[in-house]
CSV table of C-alpha atoms in Angstrom, one decimal:
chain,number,residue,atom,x,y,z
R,1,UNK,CA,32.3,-20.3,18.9
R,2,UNK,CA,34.6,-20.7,15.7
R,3,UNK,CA,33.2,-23.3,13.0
R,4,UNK,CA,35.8,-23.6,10.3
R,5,UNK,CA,34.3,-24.0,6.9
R,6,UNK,CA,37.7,-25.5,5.5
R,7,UNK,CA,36.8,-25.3,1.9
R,8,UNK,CA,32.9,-24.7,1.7
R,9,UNK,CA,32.9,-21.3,3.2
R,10,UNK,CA,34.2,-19.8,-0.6
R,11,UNK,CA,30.8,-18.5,-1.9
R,12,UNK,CA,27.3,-17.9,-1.0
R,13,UNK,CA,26.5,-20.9,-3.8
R,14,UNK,CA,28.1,-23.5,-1.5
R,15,UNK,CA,26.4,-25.9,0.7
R,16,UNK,CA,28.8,-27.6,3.5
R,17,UNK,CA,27.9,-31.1,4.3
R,18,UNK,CA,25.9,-30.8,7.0
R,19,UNK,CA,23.7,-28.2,4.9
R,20,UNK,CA,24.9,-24.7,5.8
R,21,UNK,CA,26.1,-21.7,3.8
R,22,UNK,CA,28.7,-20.1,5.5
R,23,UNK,CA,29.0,-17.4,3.7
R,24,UNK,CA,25.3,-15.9,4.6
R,25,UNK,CA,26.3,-17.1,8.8
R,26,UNK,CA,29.7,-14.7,8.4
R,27,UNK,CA,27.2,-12.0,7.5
R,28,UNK,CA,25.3,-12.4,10.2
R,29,UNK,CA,28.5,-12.2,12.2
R,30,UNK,CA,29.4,-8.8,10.7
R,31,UNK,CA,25.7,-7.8,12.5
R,32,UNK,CA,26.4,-9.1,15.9
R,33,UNK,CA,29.7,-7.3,15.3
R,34,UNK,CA,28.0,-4.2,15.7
R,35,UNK,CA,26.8,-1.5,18.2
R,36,UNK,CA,23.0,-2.1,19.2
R,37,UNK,CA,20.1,-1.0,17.0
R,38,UNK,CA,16.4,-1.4,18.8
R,39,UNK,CA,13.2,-0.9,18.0
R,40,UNK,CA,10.1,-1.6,20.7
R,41,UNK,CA,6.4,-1.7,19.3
R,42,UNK,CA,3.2,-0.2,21.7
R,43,UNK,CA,0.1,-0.1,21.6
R,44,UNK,CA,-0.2,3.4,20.0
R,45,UNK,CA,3.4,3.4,17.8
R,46,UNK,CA,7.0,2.2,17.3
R,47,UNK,CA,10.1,3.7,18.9
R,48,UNK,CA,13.8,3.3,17.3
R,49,UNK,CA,16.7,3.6,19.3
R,50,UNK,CA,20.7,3.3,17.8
R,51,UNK,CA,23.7,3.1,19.6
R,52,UNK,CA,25.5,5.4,17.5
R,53,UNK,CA,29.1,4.9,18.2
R,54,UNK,CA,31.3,7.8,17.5
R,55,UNK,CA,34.6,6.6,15.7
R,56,UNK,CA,36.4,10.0,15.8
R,57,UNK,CA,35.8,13.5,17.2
R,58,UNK,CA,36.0,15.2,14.0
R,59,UNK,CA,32.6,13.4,13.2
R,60,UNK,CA,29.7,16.2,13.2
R,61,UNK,CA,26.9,15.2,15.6
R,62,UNK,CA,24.0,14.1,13.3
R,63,UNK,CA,26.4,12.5,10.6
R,64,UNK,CA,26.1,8.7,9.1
R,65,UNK,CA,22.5,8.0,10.5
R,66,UNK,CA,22.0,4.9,11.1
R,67,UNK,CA,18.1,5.5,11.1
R,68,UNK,CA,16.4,5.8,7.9
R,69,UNK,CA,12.9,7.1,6.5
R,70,UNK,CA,11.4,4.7,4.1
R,71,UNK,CA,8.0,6.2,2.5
R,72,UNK,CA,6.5,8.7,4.8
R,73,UNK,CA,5.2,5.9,7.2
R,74,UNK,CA,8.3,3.8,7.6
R,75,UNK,CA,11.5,3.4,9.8
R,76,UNK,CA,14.3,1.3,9.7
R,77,UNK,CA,17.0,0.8,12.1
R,78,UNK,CA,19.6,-1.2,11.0
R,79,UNK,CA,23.3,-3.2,12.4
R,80,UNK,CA,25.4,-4.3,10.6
R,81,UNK,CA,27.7,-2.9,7.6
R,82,UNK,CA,26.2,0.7,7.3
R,83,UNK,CA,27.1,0.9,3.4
R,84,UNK,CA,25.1,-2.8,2.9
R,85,UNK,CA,22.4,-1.0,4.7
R,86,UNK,CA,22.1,2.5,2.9
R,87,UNK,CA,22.4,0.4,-0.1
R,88,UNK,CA,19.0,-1.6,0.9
R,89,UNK,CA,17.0,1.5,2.2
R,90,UNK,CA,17.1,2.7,-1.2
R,91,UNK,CA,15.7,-0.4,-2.5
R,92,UNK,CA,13.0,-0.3,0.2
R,93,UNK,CA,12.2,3.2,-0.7
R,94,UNK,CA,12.2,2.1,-4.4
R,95,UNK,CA,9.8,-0.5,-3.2
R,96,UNK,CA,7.8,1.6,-1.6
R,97,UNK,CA,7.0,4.5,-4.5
R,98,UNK,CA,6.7,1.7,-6.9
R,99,UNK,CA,3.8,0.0,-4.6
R,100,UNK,CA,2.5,3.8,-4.6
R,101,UNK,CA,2.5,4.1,-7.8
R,102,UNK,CA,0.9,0.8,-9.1
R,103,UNK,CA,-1.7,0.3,-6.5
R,104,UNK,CA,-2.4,4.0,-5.3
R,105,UNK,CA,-1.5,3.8,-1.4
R,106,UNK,CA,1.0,3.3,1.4
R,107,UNK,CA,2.9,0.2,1.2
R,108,UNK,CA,1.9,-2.6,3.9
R,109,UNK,CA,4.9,-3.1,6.0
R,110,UNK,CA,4.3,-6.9,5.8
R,111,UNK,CA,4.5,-6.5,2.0
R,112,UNK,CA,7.7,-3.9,1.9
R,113,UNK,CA,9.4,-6.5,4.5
R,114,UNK,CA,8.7,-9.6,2.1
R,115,UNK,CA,10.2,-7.6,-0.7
R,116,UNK,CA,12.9,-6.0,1.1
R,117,UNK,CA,13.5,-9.3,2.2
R,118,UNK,CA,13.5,-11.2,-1.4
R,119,UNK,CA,16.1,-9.0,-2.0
R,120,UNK,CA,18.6,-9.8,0.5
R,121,UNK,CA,18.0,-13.4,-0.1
R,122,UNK,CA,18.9,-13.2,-4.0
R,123,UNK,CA,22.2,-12.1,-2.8
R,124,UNK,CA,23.1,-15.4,-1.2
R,125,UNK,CA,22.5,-17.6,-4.0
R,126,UNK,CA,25.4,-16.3,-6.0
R,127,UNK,CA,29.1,-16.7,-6.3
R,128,UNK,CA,29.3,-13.7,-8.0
R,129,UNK,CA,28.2,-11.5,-4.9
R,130,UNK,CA,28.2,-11.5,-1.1
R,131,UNK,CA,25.6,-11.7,0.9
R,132,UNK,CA,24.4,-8.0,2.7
R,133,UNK,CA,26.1,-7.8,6.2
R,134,UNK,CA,23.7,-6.0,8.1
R,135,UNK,CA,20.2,-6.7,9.5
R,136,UNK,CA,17.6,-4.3,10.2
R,137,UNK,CA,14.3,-3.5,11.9
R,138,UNK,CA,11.1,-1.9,9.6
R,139,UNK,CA,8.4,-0.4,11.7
R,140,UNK,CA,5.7,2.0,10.6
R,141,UNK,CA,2.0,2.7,12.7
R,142,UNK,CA,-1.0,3.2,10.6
R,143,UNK,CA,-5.0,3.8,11.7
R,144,UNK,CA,-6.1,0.4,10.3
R,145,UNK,CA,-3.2,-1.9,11.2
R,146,UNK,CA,-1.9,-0.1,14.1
R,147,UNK,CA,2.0,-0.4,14.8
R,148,UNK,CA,4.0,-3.0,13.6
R,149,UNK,CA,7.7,-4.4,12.9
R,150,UNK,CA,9.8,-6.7,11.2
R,151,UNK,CA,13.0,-7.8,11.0
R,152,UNK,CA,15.1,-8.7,8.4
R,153,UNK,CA,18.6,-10.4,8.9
R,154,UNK,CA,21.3,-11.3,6.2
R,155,UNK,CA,19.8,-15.0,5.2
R,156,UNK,CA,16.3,-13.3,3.8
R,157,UNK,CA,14.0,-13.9,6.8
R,158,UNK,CA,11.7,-11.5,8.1
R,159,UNK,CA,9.8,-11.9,11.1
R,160,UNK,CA,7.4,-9.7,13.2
R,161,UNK,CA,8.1,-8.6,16.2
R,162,UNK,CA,4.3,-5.3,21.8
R,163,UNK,CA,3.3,2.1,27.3
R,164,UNK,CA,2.6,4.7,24.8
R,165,UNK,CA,5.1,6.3,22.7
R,166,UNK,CA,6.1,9.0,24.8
R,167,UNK,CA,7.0,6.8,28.0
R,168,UNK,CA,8.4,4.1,25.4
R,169,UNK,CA,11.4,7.2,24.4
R,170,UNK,CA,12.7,7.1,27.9
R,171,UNK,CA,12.6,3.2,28.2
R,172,UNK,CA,14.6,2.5,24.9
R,173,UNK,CA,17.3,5.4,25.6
R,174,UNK,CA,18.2,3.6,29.0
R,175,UNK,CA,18.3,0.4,27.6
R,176,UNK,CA,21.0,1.5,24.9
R,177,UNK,CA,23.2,3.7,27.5
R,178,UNK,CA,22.7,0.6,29.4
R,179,UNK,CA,23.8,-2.0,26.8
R,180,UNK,CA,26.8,0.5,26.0
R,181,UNK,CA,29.7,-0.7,27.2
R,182,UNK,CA,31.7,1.9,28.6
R,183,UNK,CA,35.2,0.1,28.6
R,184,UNK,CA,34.7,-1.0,24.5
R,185,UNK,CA,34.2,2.0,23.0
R,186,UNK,CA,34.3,4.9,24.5
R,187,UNK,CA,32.5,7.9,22.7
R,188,UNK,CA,28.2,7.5,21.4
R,189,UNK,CA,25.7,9.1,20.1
R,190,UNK,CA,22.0,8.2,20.7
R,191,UNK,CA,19.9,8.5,17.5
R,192,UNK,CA,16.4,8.1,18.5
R,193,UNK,CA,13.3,7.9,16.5
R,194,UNK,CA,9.5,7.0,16.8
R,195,UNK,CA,6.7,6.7,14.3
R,196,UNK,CA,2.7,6.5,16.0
R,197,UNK,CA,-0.4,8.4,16.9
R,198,UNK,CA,2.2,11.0,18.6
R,199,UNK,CA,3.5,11.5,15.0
R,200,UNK,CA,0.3,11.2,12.9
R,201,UNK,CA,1.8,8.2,11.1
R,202,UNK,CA,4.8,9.7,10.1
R,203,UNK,CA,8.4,8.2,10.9
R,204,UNK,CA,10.4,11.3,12.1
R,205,UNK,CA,13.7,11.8,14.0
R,206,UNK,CA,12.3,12.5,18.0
R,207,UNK,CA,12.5,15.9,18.7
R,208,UNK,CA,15.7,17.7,20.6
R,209,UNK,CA,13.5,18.1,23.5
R,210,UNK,CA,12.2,14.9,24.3
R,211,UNK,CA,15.5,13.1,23.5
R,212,UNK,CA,17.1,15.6,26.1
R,213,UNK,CA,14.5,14.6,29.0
R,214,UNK,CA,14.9,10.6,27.5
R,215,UNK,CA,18.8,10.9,27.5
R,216,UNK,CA,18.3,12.8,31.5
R,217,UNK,CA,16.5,10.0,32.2
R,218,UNK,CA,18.2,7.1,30.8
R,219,UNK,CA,21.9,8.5,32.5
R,220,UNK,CA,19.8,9.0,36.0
R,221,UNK,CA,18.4,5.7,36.0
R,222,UNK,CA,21.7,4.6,35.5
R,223,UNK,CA,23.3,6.5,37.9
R,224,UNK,CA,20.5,5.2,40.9
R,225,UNK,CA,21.4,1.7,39.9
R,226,UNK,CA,25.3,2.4,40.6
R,227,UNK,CA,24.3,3.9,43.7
R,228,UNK,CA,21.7,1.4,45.4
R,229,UNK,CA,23.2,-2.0,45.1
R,230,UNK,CA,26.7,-3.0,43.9
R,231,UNK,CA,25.4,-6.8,44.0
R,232,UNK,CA,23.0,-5.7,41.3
R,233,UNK,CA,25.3,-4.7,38.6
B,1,UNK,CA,-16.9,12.5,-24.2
B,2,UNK,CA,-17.0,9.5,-26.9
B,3,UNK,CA,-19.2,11.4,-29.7
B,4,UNK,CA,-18.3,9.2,-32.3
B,5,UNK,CA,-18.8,9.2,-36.1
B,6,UNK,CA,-19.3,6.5,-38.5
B,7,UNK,CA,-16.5,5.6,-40.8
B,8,UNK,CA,-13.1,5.1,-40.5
B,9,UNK,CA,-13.2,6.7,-36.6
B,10,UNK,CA,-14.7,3.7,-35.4
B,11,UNK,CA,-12.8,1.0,-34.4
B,12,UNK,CA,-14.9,-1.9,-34.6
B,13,UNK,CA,-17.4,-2.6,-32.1
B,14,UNK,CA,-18.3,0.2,-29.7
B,15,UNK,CA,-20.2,0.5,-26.6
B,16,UNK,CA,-22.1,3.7,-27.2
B,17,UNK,CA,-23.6,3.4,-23.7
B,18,UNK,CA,-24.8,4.4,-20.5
B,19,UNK,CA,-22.9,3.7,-17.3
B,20,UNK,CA,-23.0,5.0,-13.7
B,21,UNK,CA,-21.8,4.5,-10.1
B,22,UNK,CA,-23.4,6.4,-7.1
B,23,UNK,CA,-22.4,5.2,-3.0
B,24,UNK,CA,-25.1,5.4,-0.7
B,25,UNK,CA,-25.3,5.1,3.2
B,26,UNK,CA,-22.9,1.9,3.7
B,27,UNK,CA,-22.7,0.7,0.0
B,28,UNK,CA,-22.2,1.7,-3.9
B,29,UNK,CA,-25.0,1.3,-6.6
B,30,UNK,CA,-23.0,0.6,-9.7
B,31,UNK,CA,-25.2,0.1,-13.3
B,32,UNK,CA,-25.3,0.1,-17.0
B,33,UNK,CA,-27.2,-0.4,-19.9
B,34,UNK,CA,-26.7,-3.6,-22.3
B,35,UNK,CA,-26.5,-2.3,-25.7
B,36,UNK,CA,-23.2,-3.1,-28.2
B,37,UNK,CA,-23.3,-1.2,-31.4
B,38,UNK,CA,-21.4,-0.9,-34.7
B,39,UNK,CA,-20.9,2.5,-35.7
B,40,UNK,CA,-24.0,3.4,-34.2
B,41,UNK,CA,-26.1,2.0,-37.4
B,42,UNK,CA,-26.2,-1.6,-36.0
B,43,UNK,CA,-27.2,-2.9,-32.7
B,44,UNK,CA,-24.6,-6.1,-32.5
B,45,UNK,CA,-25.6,-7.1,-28.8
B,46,UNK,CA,-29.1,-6.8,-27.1
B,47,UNK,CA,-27.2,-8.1,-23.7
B,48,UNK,CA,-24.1,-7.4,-23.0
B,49,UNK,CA,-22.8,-7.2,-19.9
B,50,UNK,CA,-20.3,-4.2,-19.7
B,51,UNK,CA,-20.4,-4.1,-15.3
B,52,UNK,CA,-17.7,-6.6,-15.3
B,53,UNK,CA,-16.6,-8.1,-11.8
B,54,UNK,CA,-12.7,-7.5,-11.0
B,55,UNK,CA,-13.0,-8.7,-7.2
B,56,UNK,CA,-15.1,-10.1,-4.8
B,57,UNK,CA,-16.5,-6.1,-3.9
B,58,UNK,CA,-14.8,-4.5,-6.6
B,59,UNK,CA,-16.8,-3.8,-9.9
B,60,UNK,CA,-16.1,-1.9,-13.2
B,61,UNK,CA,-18.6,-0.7,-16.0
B,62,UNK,CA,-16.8,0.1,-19.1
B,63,UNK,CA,-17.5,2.6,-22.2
B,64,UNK,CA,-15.9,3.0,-25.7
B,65,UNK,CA,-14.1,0.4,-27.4
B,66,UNK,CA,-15.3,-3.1,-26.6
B,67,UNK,CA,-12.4,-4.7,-27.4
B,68,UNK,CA,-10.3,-2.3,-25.6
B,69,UNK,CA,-12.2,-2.4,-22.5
B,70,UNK,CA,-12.5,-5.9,-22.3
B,71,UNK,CA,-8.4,-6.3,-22.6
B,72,UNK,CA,-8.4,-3.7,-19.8
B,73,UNK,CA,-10.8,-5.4,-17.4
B,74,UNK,CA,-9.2,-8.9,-18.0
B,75,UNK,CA,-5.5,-7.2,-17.7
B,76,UNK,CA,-6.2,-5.6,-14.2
B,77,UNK,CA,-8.5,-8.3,-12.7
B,78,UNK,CA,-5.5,-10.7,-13.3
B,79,UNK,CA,-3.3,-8.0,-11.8
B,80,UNK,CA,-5.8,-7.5,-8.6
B,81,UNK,CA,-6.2,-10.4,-7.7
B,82,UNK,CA,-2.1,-11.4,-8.1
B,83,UNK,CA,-2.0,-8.4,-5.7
B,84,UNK,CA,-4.8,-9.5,-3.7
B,85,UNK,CA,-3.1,-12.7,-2.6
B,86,UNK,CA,0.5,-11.7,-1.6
B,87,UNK,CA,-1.7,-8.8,0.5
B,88,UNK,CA,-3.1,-11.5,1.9
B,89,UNK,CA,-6.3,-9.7,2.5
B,90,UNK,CA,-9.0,-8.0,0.3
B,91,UNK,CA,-7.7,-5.0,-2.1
B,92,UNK,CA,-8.6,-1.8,-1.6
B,93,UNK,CA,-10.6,0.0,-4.1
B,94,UNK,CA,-8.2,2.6,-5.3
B,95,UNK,CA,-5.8,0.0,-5.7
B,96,UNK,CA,-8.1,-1.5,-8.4
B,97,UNK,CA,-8.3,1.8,-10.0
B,98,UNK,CA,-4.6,2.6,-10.0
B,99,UNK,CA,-4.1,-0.7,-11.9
B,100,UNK,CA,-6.8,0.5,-14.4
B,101,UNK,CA,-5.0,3.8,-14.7
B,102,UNK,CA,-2.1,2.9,-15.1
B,103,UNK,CA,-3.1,0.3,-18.4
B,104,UNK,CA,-4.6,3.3,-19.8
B,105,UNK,CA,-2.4,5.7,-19.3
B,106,UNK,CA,0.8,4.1,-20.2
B,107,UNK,CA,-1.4,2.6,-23.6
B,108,UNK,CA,-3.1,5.9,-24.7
B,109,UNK,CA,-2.5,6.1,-28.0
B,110,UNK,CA,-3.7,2.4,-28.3
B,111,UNK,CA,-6.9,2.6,-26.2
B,112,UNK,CA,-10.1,4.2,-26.1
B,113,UNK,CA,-11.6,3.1,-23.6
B,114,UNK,CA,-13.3,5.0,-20.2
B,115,UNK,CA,-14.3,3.1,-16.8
B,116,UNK,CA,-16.1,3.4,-13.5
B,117,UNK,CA,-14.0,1.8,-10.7
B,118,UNK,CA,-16.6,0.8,-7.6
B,119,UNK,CA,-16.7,-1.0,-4.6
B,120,UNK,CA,-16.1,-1.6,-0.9
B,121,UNK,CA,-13.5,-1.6,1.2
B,122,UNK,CA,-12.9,-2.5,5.0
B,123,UNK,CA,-10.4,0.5,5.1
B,124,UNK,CA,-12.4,3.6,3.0
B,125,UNK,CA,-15.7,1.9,3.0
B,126,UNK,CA,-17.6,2.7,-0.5
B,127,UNK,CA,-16.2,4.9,-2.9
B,128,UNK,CA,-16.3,5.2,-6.7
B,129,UNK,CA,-13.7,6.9,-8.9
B,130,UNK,CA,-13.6,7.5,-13.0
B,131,UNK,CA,-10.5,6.5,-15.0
B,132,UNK,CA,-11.2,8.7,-17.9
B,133,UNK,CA,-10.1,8.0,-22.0
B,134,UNK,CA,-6.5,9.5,-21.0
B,135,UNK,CA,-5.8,7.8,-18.1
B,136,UNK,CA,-6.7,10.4,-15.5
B,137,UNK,CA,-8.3,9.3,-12.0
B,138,UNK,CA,-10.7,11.3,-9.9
B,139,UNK,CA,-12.3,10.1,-6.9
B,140,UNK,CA,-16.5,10.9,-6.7
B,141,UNK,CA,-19.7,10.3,-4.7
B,142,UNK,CA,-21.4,9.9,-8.4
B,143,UNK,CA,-20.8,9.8,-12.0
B,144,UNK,CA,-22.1,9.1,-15.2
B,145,UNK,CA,-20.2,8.4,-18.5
B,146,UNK,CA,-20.8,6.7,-21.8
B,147,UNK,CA,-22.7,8.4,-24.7
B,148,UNK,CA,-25.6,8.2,-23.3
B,149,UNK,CA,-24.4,10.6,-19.8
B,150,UNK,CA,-25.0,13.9,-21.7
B,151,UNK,CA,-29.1,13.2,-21.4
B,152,UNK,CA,-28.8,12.8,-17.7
B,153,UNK,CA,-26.7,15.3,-16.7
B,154,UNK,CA,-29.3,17.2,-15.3
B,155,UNK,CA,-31.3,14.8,-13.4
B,156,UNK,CA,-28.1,13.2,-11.5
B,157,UNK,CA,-27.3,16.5,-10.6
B,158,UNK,CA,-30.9,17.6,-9.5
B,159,UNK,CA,-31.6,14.5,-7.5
B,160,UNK,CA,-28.6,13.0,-6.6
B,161,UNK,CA,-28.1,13.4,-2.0
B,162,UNK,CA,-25.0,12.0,-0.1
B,163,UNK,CA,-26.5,9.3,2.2
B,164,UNK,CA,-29.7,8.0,0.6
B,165,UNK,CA,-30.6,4.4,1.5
B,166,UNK,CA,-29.8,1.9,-0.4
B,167,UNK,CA,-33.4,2.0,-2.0
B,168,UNK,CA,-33.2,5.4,-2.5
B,169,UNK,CA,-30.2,4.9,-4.7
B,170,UNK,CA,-31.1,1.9,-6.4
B,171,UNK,CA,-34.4,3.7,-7.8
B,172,UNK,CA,-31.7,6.9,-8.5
B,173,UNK,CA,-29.9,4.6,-10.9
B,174,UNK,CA,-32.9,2.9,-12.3
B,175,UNK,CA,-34.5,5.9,-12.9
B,176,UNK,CA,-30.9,7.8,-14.5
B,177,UNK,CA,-30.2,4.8,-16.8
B,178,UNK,CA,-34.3,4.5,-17.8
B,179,UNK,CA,-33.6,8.0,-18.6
B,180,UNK,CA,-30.7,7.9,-20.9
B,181,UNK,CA,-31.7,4.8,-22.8
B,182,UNK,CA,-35.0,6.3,-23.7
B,183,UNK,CA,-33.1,9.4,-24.7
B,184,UNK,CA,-29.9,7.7,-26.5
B,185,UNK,CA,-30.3,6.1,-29.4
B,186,UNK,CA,-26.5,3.7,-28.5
B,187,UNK,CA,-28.0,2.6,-25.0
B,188,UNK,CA,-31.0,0.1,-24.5
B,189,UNK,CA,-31.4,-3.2,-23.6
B,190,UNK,CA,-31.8,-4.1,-20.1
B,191,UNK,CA,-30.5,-2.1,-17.3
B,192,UNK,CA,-27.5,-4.1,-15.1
B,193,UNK,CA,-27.3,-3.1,-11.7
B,194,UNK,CA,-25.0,-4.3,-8.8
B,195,UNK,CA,-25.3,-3.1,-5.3
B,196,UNK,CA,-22.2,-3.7,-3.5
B,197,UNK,CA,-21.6,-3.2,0.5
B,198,UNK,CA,-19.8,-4.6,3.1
B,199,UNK,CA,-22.3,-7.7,3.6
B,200,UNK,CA,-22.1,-8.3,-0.3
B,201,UNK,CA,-22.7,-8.4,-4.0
B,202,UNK,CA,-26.9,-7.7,-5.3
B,203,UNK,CA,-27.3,-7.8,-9.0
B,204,UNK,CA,-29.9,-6.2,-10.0
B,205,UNK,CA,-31.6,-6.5,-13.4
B,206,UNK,CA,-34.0,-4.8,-14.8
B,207,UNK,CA,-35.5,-5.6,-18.6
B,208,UNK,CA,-36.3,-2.7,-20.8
B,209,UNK,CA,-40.2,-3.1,-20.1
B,210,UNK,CA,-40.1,-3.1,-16.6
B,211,UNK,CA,-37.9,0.3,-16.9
B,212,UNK,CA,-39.4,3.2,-15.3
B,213,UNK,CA,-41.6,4.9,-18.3
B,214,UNK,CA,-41.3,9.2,-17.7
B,215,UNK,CA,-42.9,10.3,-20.8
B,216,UNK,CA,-46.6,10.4,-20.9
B,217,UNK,CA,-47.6,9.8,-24.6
């Protein structure tokens, strides 16, 4: 699907007749551009999951992250432009000591996601700017409020978005070798994260161990799928 | 402590006082006494309220300058409940008393002014915590402050117990502000008390002749 803006597609602080901004659905084009970022809530946590994918061999293993800590209690996942992104976890971290410091305790997530949020959406009222290309995923688990996550795409929206942790690992590492596609690009790396009860609240990067037995199990799943039915793929 | 003396160290009307805060099984006993003085010469208010309400379970007793405090208080209860409303639930407690601490420390070398920060929350329950002159913030299960602390020192440490019912505490309070007031010659008046738990706010007060009397002249 190609709409041509023909003339109001210039700057963000354009309106086309039949009331869109172009410019902010272009940015969202840059996200669906891009290799898959997931995150899955349950009832004791959140798991991340990124597609990494791996644009020359040179690249160490571990290098441009696409998973960010934000505050000791937050992750994001993002798609999209990765500079637009790194750019906005600092603001969310910003956001997030500057709750600390006013009010004395962790950021809300529904509160860091409104302001995380504001932000993007100041940036497509102006000519003078463009609007952020990427989108991302918050999700952080506390005691009181339990896991949670929100979204936030290039327009300004957030929304929120329901195993245990450790069973949820496996589950999101197939679905990303499974939304890979093999003949596109060739070479990726999984970056996997969870933050829950497993973690004591804290958004970490999974450990080597359990993202070895999730990546096992994600390529044999795979692998019995190819081998049962060919009418299935 | 705010040991002040008369003359050009006093900055206009000052609440040499009494105040305390205290939690109890499933609550907070907060209280002071109702005296305003100028200089410590002149009693300027009989009744002043200095427990001033910042939320609906949040409550704050101030000491030192009036004027001060009274900025303070007004400054952070517009900034709680701002705060309050994009939480889109109740605030917790130490959020209240960040927001105090962080008027007083960032305006030191205007202020003199001391608090008690206490109340309820559905996350850490009661809890009570001191924003001192400078700005610092400690957390407590009890404390005393105002002029009128240095007399009771010893009982709130001699009879003060974690978990006392709520009547226990209540007669605590009464009986540590009856004894300061009677001791002080800045603090009188009537004693306020508020009782605050998760069910709600109790205010409490108590007129200087139905405090409890200790000395047996």
């Amino acid at each position: 699907m190609s709409s041509i803006g023909t003339g109001y597609d210039l700057s963000a602080s354009t309106f086309s007749p039949d009331g869109r901004v172009f410019q902010v659905e272009y940015a969202m084009k840059a996200v669906e551009n891009s290799s898959t970022a997931i995150a899955i809530r349950c009832k004791d946590g959140v798991v991340f999951g990124v597609e990494k994918l791996v644009l020359s061999k040179l690249y160490e293993e571990g290098s441009n992250k696409r998973i960010f800590n934000i505050d000791r209690h937050v992750g994001m996942a993002v798609a999209g432009l990765l500079a637009d992104a790194r750019s906005l976890s600092e603001v969310a971290r910003e956001e997030s000591s500057n709750f600390r410091m006013n009010y004395g305790h962790d950021i809300p997530l529904k509160h860091l996601s409104d302001r995380v949020a504001m932000y993007v959406h100041a940036y497509t009222l102006y000519s003078a700017v463009r609007p952020f290309g990427c989108s991302f995923i918050l999700g952080s688990y506390d005691k009181d409020d339990g896991p949670q996550l929100y979204m936030v795409d290039p327009s300004g929206i957030s929304y929120m978005k329901d195993m245990t942790c450790r069973e949820l690992v496996k589950e999101v590492a197939k679905i990303i070798y499974i939304v890979h596609d093999e003949v596109k690009d060739k070479a990726f790396e999984l970056e996997l994260s969870w933050v829950g009860e497993v973690t004591n609240g804290r958004h970490v990067l999974v450990p080597k161990d359990v993202r070895e037995e999730a990546e096992k199990f994600a390529k044999d799943s795979l692998e019995e799928e190819d081998d049962s039915d060919e009418d299935n793929m | 402590m705010e040991r002040r003396c008369t003359g050009s160290e006093v900055k206009g009307v000052s609440t040499g006082t009494t105040i305390l805060a205290a939690i109890y099984d499933g609550g907070v006993v907060i209280g002071s006494d109702s005296r305003a003085s100028i200089g410590g010469e002149y009693v300027s208010s009989k009744t002043i309220n200095k427990v001033i309400q910042v939320h609906d379970r949040i409550f704050c007793c101030m000491s030192g300058s009036l004027a001060d405090a009274q900025a303070v208080t007004k400054a952070a209860k517009f900034q709680l409940s701002f705060h309050s409303v994009q939480m889109e639930r109740p605030p917790l407690v130490i959020a209240a008393a960040t927001i105090m601490k962080e008027l007083c420390y960032k305006n030191k070398e205007d202020l003199q002014a001391g608090f008690i920060t206490a109340g309820w929350d559905h996350r850490h329950g009661p809890q009570v915590y001191v924003v001192s002159l400078g700005g610092m913030l400690v957390s407590q299960p009890v404390t005393i402050g105002g002029s009128g602390s240095t007399y009771i020192y010893g009982y709130v440490d001699a009879k003060y117990k974690p978990n006392m019912s709520r009547e226990e505490c209540l007669q605590f309070a009464t009986n540590a502000l009856a004894l300061a007031m009677g001791r002080d010659n800045v603090s009188g008046g009537v004693a306020h008390l508020a009782v605050i738990s998760e069910t709600g706010v109790e205010h409490v007060v108590v007129p200087g002749n139905k405090l409890p009397r200790f000395n047996h002249e």
